[in-house]
XYZ file of C-alpha atoms in Angstrom:
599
model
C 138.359 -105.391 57.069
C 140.250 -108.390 57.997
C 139.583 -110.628 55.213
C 142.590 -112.975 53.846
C 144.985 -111.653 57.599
C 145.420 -113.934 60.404
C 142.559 -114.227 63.067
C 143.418 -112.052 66.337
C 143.943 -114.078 69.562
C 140.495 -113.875 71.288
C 138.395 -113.557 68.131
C 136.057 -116.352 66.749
C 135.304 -116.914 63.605
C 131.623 -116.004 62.175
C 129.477 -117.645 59.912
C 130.473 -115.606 57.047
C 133.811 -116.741 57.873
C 134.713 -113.387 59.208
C 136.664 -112.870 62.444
C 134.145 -111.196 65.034
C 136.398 -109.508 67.528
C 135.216 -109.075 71.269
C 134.171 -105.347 72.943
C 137.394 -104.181 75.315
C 136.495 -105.088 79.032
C 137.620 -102.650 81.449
C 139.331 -105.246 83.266
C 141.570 -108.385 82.821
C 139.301 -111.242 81.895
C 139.610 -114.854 80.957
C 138.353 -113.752 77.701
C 141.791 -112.094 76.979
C 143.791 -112.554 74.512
C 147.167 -113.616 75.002
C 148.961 -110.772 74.749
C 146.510 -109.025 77.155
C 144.453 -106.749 74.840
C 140.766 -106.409 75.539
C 138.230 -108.897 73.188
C 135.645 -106.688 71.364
C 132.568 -108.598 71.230
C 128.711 -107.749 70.050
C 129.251 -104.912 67.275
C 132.360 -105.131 66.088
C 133.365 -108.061 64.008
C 136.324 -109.048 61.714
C 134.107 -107.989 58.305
C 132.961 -104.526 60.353
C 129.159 -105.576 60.450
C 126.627 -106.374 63.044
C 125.053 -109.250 63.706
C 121.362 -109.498 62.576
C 119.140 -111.747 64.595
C 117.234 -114.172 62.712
C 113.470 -114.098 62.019
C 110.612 -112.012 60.841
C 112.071 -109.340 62.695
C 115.555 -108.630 60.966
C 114.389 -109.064 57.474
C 110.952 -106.381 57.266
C 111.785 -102.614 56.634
C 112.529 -99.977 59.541
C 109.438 -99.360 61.733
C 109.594 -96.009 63.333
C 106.623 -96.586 65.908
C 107.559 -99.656 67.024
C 111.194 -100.128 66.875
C 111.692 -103.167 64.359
C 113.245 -104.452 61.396
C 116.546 -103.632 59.969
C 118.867 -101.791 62.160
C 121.740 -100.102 60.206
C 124.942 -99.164 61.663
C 128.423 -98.506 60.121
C 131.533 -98.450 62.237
C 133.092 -95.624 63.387
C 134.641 -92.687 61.518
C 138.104 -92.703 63.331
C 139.206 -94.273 66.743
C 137.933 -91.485 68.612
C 134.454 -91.303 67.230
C 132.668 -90.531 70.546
C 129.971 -93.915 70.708
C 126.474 -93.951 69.735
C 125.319 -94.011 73.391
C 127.656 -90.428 74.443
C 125.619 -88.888 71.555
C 121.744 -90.237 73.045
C 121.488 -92.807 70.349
C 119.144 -95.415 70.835
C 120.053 -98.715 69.399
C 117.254 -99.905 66.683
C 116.435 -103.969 67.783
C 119.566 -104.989 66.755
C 121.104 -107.858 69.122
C 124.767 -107.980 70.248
C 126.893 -110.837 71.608
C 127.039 -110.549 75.599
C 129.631 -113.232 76.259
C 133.195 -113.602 73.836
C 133.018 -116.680 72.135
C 134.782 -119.536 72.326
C 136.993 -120.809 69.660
C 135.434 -122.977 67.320
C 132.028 -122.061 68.164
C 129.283 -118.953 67.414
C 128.642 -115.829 69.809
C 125.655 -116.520 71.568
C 123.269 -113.588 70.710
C 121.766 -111.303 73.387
C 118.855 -108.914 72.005
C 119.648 -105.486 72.314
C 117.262 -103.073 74.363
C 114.425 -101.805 72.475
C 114.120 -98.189 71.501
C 113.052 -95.778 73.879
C 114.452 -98.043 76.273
C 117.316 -97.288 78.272
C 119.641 -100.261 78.396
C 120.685 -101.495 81.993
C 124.496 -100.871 82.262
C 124.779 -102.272 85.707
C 124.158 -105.850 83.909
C 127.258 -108.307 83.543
C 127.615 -111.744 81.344
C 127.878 -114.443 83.719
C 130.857 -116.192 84.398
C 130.926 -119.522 83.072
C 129.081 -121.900 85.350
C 126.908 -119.330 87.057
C 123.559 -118.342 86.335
C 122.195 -115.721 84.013
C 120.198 -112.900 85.854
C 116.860 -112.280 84.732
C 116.262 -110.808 81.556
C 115.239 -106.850 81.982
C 111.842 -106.106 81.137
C 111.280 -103.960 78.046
C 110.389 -101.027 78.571
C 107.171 -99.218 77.141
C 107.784 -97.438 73.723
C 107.597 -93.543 74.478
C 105.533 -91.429 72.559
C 107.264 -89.998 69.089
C 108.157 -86.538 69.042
C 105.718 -85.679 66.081
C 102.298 -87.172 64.300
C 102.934 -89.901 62.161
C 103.535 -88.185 58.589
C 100.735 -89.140 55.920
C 103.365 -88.667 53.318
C 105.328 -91.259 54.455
C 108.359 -88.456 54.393
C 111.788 -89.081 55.697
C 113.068 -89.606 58.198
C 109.233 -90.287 59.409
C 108.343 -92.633 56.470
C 110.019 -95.163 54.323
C 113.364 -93.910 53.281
C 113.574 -93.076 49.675
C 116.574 -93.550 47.122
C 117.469 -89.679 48.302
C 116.544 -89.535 51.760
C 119.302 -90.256 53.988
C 119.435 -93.283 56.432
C 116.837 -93.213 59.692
C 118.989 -92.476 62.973
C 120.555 -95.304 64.451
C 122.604 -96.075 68.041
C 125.566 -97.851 68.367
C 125.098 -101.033 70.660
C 125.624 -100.640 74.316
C 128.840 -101.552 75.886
C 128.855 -105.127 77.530
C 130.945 -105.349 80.574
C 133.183 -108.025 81.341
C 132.196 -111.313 82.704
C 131.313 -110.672 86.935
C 131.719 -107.150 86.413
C 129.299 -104.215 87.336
C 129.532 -101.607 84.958
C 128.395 -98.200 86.394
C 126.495 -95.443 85.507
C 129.619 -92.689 85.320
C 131.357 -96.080 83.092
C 128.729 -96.888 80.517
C 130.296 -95.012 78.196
C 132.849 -97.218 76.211
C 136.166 -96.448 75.044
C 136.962 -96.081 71.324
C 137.425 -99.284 69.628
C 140.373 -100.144 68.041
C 140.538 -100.659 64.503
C 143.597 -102.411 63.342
C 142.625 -101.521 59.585
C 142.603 -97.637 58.256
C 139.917 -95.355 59.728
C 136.379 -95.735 58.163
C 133.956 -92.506 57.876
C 130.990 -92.682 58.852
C 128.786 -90.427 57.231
C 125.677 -90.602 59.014
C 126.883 -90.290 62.376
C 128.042 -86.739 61.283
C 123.807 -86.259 60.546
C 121.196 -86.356 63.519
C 117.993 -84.726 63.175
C 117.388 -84.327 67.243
C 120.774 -82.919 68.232
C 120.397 -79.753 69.379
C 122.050 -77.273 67.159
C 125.476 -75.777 68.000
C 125.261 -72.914 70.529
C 129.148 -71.920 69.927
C 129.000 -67.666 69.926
C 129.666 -66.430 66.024
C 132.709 -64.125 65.856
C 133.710 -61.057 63.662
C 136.188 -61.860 61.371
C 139.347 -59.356 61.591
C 139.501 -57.254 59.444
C 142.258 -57.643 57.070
C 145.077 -55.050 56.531
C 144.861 -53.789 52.875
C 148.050 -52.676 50.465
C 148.633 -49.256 50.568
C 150.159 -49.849 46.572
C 146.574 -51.577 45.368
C 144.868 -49.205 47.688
C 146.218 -46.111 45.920
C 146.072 -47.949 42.560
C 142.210 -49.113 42.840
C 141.898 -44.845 43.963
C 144.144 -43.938 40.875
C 142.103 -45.241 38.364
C 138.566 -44.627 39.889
C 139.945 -40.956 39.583
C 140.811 -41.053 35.997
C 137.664 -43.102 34.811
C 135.895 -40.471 36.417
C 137.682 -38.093 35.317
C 136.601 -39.634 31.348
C 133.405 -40.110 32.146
C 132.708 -36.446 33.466
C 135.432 -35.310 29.856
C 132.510 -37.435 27.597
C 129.473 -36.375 29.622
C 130.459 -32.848 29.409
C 132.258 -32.809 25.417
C 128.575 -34.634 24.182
C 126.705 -32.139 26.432
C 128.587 -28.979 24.617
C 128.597 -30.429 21.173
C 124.671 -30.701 21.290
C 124.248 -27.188 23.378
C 126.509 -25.814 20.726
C 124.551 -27.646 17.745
C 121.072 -25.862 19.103
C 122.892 -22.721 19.810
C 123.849 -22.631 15.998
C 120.832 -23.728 14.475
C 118.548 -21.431 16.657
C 120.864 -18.131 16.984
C 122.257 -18.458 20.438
C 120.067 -18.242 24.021
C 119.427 -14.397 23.218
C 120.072 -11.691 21.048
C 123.660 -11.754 19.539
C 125.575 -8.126 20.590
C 129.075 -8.111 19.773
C 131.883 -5.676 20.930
C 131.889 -2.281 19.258
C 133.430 1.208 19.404
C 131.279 4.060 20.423
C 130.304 6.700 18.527
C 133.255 9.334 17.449
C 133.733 12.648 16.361
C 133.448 12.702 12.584
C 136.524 15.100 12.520
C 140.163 14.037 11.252
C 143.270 15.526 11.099
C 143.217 18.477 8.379
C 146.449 17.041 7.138
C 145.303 13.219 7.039
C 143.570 11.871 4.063
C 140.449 11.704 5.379
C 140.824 15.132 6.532
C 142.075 16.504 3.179
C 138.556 14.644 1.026
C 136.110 15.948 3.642
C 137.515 19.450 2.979
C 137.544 18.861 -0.706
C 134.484 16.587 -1.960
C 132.143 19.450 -1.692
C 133.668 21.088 -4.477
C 134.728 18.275 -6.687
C 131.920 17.541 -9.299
C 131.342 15.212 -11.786
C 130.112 15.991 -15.426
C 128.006 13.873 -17.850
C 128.497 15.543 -21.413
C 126.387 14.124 -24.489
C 125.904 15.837 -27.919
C 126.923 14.789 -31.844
C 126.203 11.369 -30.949
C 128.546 11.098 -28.303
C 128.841 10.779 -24.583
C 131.070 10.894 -21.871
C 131.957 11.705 -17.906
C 134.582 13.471 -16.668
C 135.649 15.360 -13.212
C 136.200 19.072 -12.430
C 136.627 21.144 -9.450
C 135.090 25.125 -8.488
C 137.513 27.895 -9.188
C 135.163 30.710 -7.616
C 131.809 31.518 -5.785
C 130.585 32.530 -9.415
C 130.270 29.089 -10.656
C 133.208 28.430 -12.697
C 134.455 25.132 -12.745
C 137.664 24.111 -14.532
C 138.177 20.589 -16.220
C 140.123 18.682 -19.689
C 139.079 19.922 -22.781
C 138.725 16.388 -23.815
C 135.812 15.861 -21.706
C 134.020 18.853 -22.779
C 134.924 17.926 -26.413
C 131.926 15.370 -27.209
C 129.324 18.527 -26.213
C 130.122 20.652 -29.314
C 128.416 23.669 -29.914
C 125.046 22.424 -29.206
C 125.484 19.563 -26.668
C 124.529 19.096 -23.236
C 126.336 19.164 -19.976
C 125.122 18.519 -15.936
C 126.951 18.832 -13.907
C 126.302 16.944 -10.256
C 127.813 17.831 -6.597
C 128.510 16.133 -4.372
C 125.647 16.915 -1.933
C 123.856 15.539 -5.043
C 122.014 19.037 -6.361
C 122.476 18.726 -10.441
C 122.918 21.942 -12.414
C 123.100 22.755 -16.610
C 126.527 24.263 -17.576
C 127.829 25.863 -20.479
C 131.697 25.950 -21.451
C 133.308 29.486 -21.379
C 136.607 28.884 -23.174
C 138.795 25.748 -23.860
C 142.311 24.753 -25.215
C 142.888 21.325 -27.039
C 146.854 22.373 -27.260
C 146.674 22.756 -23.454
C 144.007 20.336 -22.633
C 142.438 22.508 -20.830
C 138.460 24.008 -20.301
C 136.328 26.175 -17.908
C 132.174 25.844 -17.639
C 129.771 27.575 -15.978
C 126.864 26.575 -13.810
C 124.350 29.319 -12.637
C 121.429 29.991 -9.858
C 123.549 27.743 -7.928
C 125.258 29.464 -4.477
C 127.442 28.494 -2.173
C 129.800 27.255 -4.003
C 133.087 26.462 -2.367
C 136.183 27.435 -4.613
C 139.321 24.871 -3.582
C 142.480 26.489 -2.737
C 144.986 26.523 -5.534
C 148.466 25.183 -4.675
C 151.769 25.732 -6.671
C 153.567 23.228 -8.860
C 156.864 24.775 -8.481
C 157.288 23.792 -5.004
C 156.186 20.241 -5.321
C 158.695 17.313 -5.343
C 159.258 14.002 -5.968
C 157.575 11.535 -3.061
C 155.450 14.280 -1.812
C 152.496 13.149 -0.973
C 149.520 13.740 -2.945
C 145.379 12.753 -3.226
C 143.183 12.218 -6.261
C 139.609 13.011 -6.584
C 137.252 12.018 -9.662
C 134.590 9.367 -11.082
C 136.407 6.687 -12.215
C 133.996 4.387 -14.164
C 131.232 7.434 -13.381
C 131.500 6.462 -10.072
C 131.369 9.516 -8.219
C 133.464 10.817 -5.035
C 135.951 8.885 -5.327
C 139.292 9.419 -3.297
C 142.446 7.118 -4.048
C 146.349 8.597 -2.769
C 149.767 7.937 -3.807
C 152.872 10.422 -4.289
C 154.384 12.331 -7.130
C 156.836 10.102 -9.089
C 158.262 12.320 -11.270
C 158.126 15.640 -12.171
C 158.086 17.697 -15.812
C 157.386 14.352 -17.552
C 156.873 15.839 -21.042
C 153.621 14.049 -22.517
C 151.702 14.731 -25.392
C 148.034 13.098 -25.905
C 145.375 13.143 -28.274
C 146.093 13.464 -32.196
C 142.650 11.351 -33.173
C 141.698 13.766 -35.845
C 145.173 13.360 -37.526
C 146.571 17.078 -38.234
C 147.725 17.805 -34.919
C 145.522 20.207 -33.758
C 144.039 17.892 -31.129
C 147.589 16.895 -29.686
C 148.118 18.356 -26.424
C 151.793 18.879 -25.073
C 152.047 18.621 -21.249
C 154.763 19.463 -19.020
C 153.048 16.762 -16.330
C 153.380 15.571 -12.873
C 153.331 11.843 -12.493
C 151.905 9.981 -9.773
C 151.511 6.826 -8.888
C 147.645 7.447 -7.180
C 144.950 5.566 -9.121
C 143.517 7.333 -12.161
C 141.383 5.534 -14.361
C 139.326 6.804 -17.156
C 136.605 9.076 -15.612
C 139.033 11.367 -13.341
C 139.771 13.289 -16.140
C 139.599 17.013 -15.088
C 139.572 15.967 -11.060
C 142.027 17.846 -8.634
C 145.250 16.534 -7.817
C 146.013 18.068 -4.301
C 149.164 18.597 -1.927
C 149.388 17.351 1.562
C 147.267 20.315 2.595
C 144.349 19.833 0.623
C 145.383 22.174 -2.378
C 145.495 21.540 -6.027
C 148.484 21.036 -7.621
C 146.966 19.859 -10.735
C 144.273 19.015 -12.815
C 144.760 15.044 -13.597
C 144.888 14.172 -17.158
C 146.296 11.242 -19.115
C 147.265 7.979 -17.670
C 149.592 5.181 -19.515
C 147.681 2.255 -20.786
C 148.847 -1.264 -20.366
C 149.299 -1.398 -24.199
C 151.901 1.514 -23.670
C 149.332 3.744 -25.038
C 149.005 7.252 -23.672
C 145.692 9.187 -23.690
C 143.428 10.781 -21.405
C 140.782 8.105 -21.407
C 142.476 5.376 -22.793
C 143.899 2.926 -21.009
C 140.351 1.236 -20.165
C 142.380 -2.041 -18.484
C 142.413 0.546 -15.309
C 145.484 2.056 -13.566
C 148.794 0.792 -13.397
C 150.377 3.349 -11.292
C 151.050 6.022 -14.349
C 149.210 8.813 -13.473
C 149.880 12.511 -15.186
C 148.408 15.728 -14.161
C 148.965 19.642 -15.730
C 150.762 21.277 -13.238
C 148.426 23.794 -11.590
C 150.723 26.768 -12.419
C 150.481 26.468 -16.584
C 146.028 25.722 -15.453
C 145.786 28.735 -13.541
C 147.284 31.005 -16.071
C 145.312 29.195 -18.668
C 141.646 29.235 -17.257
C 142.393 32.829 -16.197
C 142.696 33.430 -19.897
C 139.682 31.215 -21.030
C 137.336 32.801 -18.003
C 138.542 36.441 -19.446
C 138.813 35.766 -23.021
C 137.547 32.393 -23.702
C 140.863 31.559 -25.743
C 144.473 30.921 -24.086
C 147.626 32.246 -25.578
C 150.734 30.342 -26.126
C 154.276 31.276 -25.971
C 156.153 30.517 -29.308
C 159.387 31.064 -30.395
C 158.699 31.657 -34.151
C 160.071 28.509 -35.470
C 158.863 25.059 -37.890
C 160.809 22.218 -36.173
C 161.152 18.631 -38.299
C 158.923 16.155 -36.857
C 160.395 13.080 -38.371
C 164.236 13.775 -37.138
C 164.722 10.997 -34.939
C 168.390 12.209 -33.655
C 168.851 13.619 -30.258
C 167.440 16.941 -29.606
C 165.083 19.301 -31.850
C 166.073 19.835 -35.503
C 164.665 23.309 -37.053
C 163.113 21.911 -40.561
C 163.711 23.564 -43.985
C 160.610 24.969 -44.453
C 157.488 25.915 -42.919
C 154.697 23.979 -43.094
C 152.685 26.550 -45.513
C 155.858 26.320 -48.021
C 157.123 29.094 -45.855
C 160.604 30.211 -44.391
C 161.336 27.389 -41.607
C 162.045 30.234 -39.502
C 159.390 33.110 -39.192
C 160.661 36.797 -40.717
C 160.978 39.045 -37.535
C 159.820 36.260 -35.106
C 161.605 35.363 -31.678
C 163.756 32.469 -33.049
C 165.054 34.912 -36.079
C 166.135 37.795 -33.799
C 167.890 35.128 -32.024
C 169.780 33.867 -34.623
C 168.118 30.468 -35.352
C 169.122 29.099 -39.048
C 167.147 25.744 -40.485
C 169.122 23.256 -40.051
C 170.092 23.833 -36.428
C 169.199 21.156 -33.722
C 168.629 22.626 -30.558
C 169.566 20.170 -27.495
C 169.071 22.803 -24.017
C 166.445 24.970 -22.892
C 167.913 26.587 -19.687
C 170.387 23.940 -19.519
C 167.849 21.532 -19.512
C 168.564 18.540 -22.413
C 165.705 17.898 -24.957
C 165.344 14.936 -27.174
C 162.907 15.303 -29.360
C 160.496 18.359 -31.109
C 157.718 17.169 -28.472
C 159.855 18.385 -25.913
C 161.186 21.189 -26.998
C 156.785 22.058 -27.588
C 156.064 20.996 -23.796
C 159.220 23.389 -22.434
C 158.407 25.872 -24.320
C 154.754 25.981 -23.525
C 155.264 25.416 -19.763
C 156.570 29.256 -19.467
C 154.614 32.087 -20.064
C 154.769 34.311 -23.387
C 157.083 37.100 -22.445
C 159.788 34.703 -20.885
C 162.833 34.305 -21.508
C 164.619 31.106 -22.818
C 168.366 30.222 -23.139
C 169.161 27.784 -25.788
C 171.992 25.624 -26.540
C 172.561 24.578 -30.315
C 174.210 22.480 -32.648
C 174.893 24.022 -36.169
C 178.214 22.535 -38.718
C 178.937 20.336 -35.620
C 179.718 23.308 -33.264
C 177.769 24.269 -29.988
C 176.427 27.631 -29.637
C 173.954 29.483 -27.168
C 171.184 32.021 -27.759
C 168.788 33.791 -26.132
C 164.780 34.953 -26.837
C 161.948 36.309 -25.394
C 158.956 34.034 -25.883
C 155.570 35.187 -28.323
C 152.565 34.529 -28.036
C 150.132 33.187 -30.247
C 146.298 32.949 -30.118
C 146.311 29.196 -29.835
C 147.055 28.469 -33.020
């Protein structure tokens, strides 16, 4: 735009009071300006449009079948916009100015060629005072390129407010006055445009160019990091390697859920140990009860309103059976006892002999064979920690085999005493052990580390502090006391001969309420009596009342009880050594033991 600058040398002024500026001639012309640059006449002018003829023509809309009406143009994009003409443009009935015009006065208009036609470059504006050539005829308009469009769509029809402009061509060059422009020259040089560069969008957009024909090519490809590379790799491995972690945990939880609730795939067979000999070592636990259960047996004894179960063990093939008189007791003389072995055959049995003062007894089964008798063992040789097993039916609950070890040795004990004159009290020289014995093994065998009896399990100590053969009934607390099977053998020999045991005495009535250390002989006898029986062991001895006896055979005693239990643990016919106390001087004596007939 040149509006409000100084006109350019050359240039006349237009109606609209714009500068139009001259087309470049080739060559030097009087229409120069004076500082020799070329006049731009025709489409250029100093406001950038072109002139518009006057009349019907220039004022209708486009016509695309005959070539009339409004031709739009816009000026170049940039200086080197190739022209409308280098492109095949046709110009659209728009007229240019052929000759520069003078100062002062209007371009004389010259009517561009029609379209289709091809404008006649050879033609030159006269030189002032010649003659203008003949105008060219028009040529005939060629046929369109396609059938006229019903629609009336663009770029065929009227334009609409989208549609772009119809194609246009840039006016053809006008040489300079007297000069023959030829064919290899018709194509104009770039105007220059003294104001900034103007785009032109629709000379970018032709519908008949023929599309570009420039060979595609394949991008290169380009060179990845190695760091992202192994990165993008790193952490597609680990979300796979969560993805296959949940896939599989979900698949085992629900294969494990079904496998629970329906039992597994199959039939469940665990690991197990084949079948084994039943044997054990004869010296093992399990090899001692196998050897003795078959002759263990358990007794259920009712009568005088009564009842009660005990243990007891064969002695012989003839059927007797030994076992605590305290369990036989409850029978009476017209009670009832069955006996049960342990292959389960019952059998009645009557009692041959029995000893409260021992607690000791010996029935008899018969029509019953093979019997096994258990080996008997001997108490002398046992001590303390051996090992030992106990056999019974603690609770009647038959067979049962519990093991411990012998705890003590000749632990004097004394037990019953529930009818109040003594002649139920037992005195035992026992064996304690720790094995279980509850109420129940009363009578059962006691045995050795080779499976024999060592004795015949008796009394246990109650959690009260009690001590009785079946008292206790809060169970075991690891006081266990048997007869040693050396004072039972010698006793059910007696019973199974005789039916009644003897006992050794020595002849004497001992105080039973001293309660200083050792035994204290009383005054008198209990009948009203001499303390000391006339002719008796204890008299040929020397024994006075009076005298407190603290040794047997160097052994100390503390109490009448114990003095009872040592004495009974020999046999009559023994002989004791005593150590006394009489006037507070010590003295020794010695007697051969008496018997009595369990009195």
């Amino acid at each position: 735009m040149n509006e409000g600058k100084p006109g350019t040398p050359g240039a006349s002024e237009g109606p609209d009071g714009d500068f139009e500026l001259a087309r470049p001639n080739r060559t030097p012309s009087p229409g120069t300006g004076p500082d020799g640059d070329y006049e731009l006449s025709g489409p250029l002018a100093g406001s950038g449009h072109w002139d518009t003829p006057a009349g019907p023509a220039t004022t209708g809309p486009y016509d695309a079948s005959t070539g009339s009406g409004v031709a739009y143009a816009d000026p170049p994009a940039d200086d080197t916009a190739e022209p409308a003409e280098a492109r095949g443009a046709t110009t659209t009935g728009a007229k240019v100015s052929a000759t520069p015009a003078a100062p002062g006065t209007e371009a004389a208009d010259t009517p561009a060629p029609a379209q289709g036609a091809t404008p006649d470059l050879t033609a030159a504006t006269p030189a002032p005072g010649t003659e203008a050539p003949a105008p060219v005829p028009a040529q005939p308009h060629p046929t369109p390129l396609h059938d006229p469009d019903p629609y009336s769509t663009p770029p065929y029809g009227e334009p609409g407010p989208w549609a772009p402009a119809p194609p246009v061509q840039h006016p053809a060059t006008t040489p300079a006055h007297g000069v023959a422009v030829s064919a290899s020259e018709a194509a104009p040089a770039a105007p220059v445009v003294q104001d900034a560069p103007v785009v032109d969008p629709w000379a970018r957009y032709d519908p008949w160019a023929a599309p570009a024909s420039a060979p595609l090519q394949q991008a290169e490809p380009v060179e990845e990091d190695v760091k992202r590379r192994r990165g993008r790799r790193r952490r597609a491995l680990i979300t796979g390697a969560l993805v296959i972690a949940l896939v599989s945990g979900v698949a085992g939880g629900v294969v494990g859920v079904q496998l629970e609730r329906n039992g597994g795939i199959g039939a469940v067979e665990l690991p197990q140990a084949g079948v084994e000999a039943p044997d054990r070592d004869p010296d093992s636990v399990a090899g001692i009860a196998a050897q003795a259960l078959p002759s263990v047996v358990t007794l259920h004894v009712s009568g005088g309103g009564s009842a009660g179960t005990g243990t007891g063990f064969v002695l012989d093939d003839r059927g007797h059976i030994l076992t605590n008189d305290h369990v036989v007791e409850p029978a009476g003389e017209d009670g009832e006892i069955t006996v049960t072995f342990h292959s389960g055959d019952t059998a009645e049995a009557t009692v041959v002999g029995r000893d409260s003062g021992y607690d000791l007894a010996v029935v008899r089964v018969k029509g019953v064979r093979g019997l096994s008798p258990l080996p008997l063992g001997n108490s002398d040789n046992v001590q303390v920690g051996d090992p030992v097993v106990a056999i019974g039916a603690p609770f009647d609950l038959a067979g049962t085999v519990t093991s411990g070890i012998i705890s003590a040795r000749e632990r004097p004990i004394t037990a019953g005493g529930e009818k109040g004159d003594g002649s139920d009290v037992s005195y035992v020289d026992a064996l304690q052990t720790d094995a279980p014995i509850n109420p129940g093994n009363s009578g059962g065998p006691l045995l050795d580390g080779k499976g024999r009896v060592i004795g015949i399990n008796s009394a246990i100590r109650s959690a009260d502090g009690g001590l009785d053969p079946e008292g206790g009934q809060s169970g075991s607390i690891g006081l266990g006391f048997a007869i040693p099977i050396n004072q039972g053998k010698r006793v059910a020999e007696e019973l199974i001969r005789s039916g009644k045991a003897t006992h050794p005495v020595i002849g004497i009535t001992l105080d039973m309420q001293y309660s200083g250390d050792g035994a204290r002989v009383a005054a008198e006898g209990s009948d009203g009596g001499p303390a000391v029986s006339t002719a008796g062991p204890g008299a040929k001895a020397g024994i006075r009342s009076g005298d407190v006896i603290t040794k047997v055979d160097g052994r100390p005693v503390h109490s009448g009880e114990e003095l009872i239990v040592k004495t009974r643990a020999h046999r009559p016919g023994d002989e004791l050594e005593l150590t006394l106390e009489r006037d507070g001087k010590e003295r020794t004596v010695s007697l051969v033991l008496g018997s009595s007939d369990g009195d």
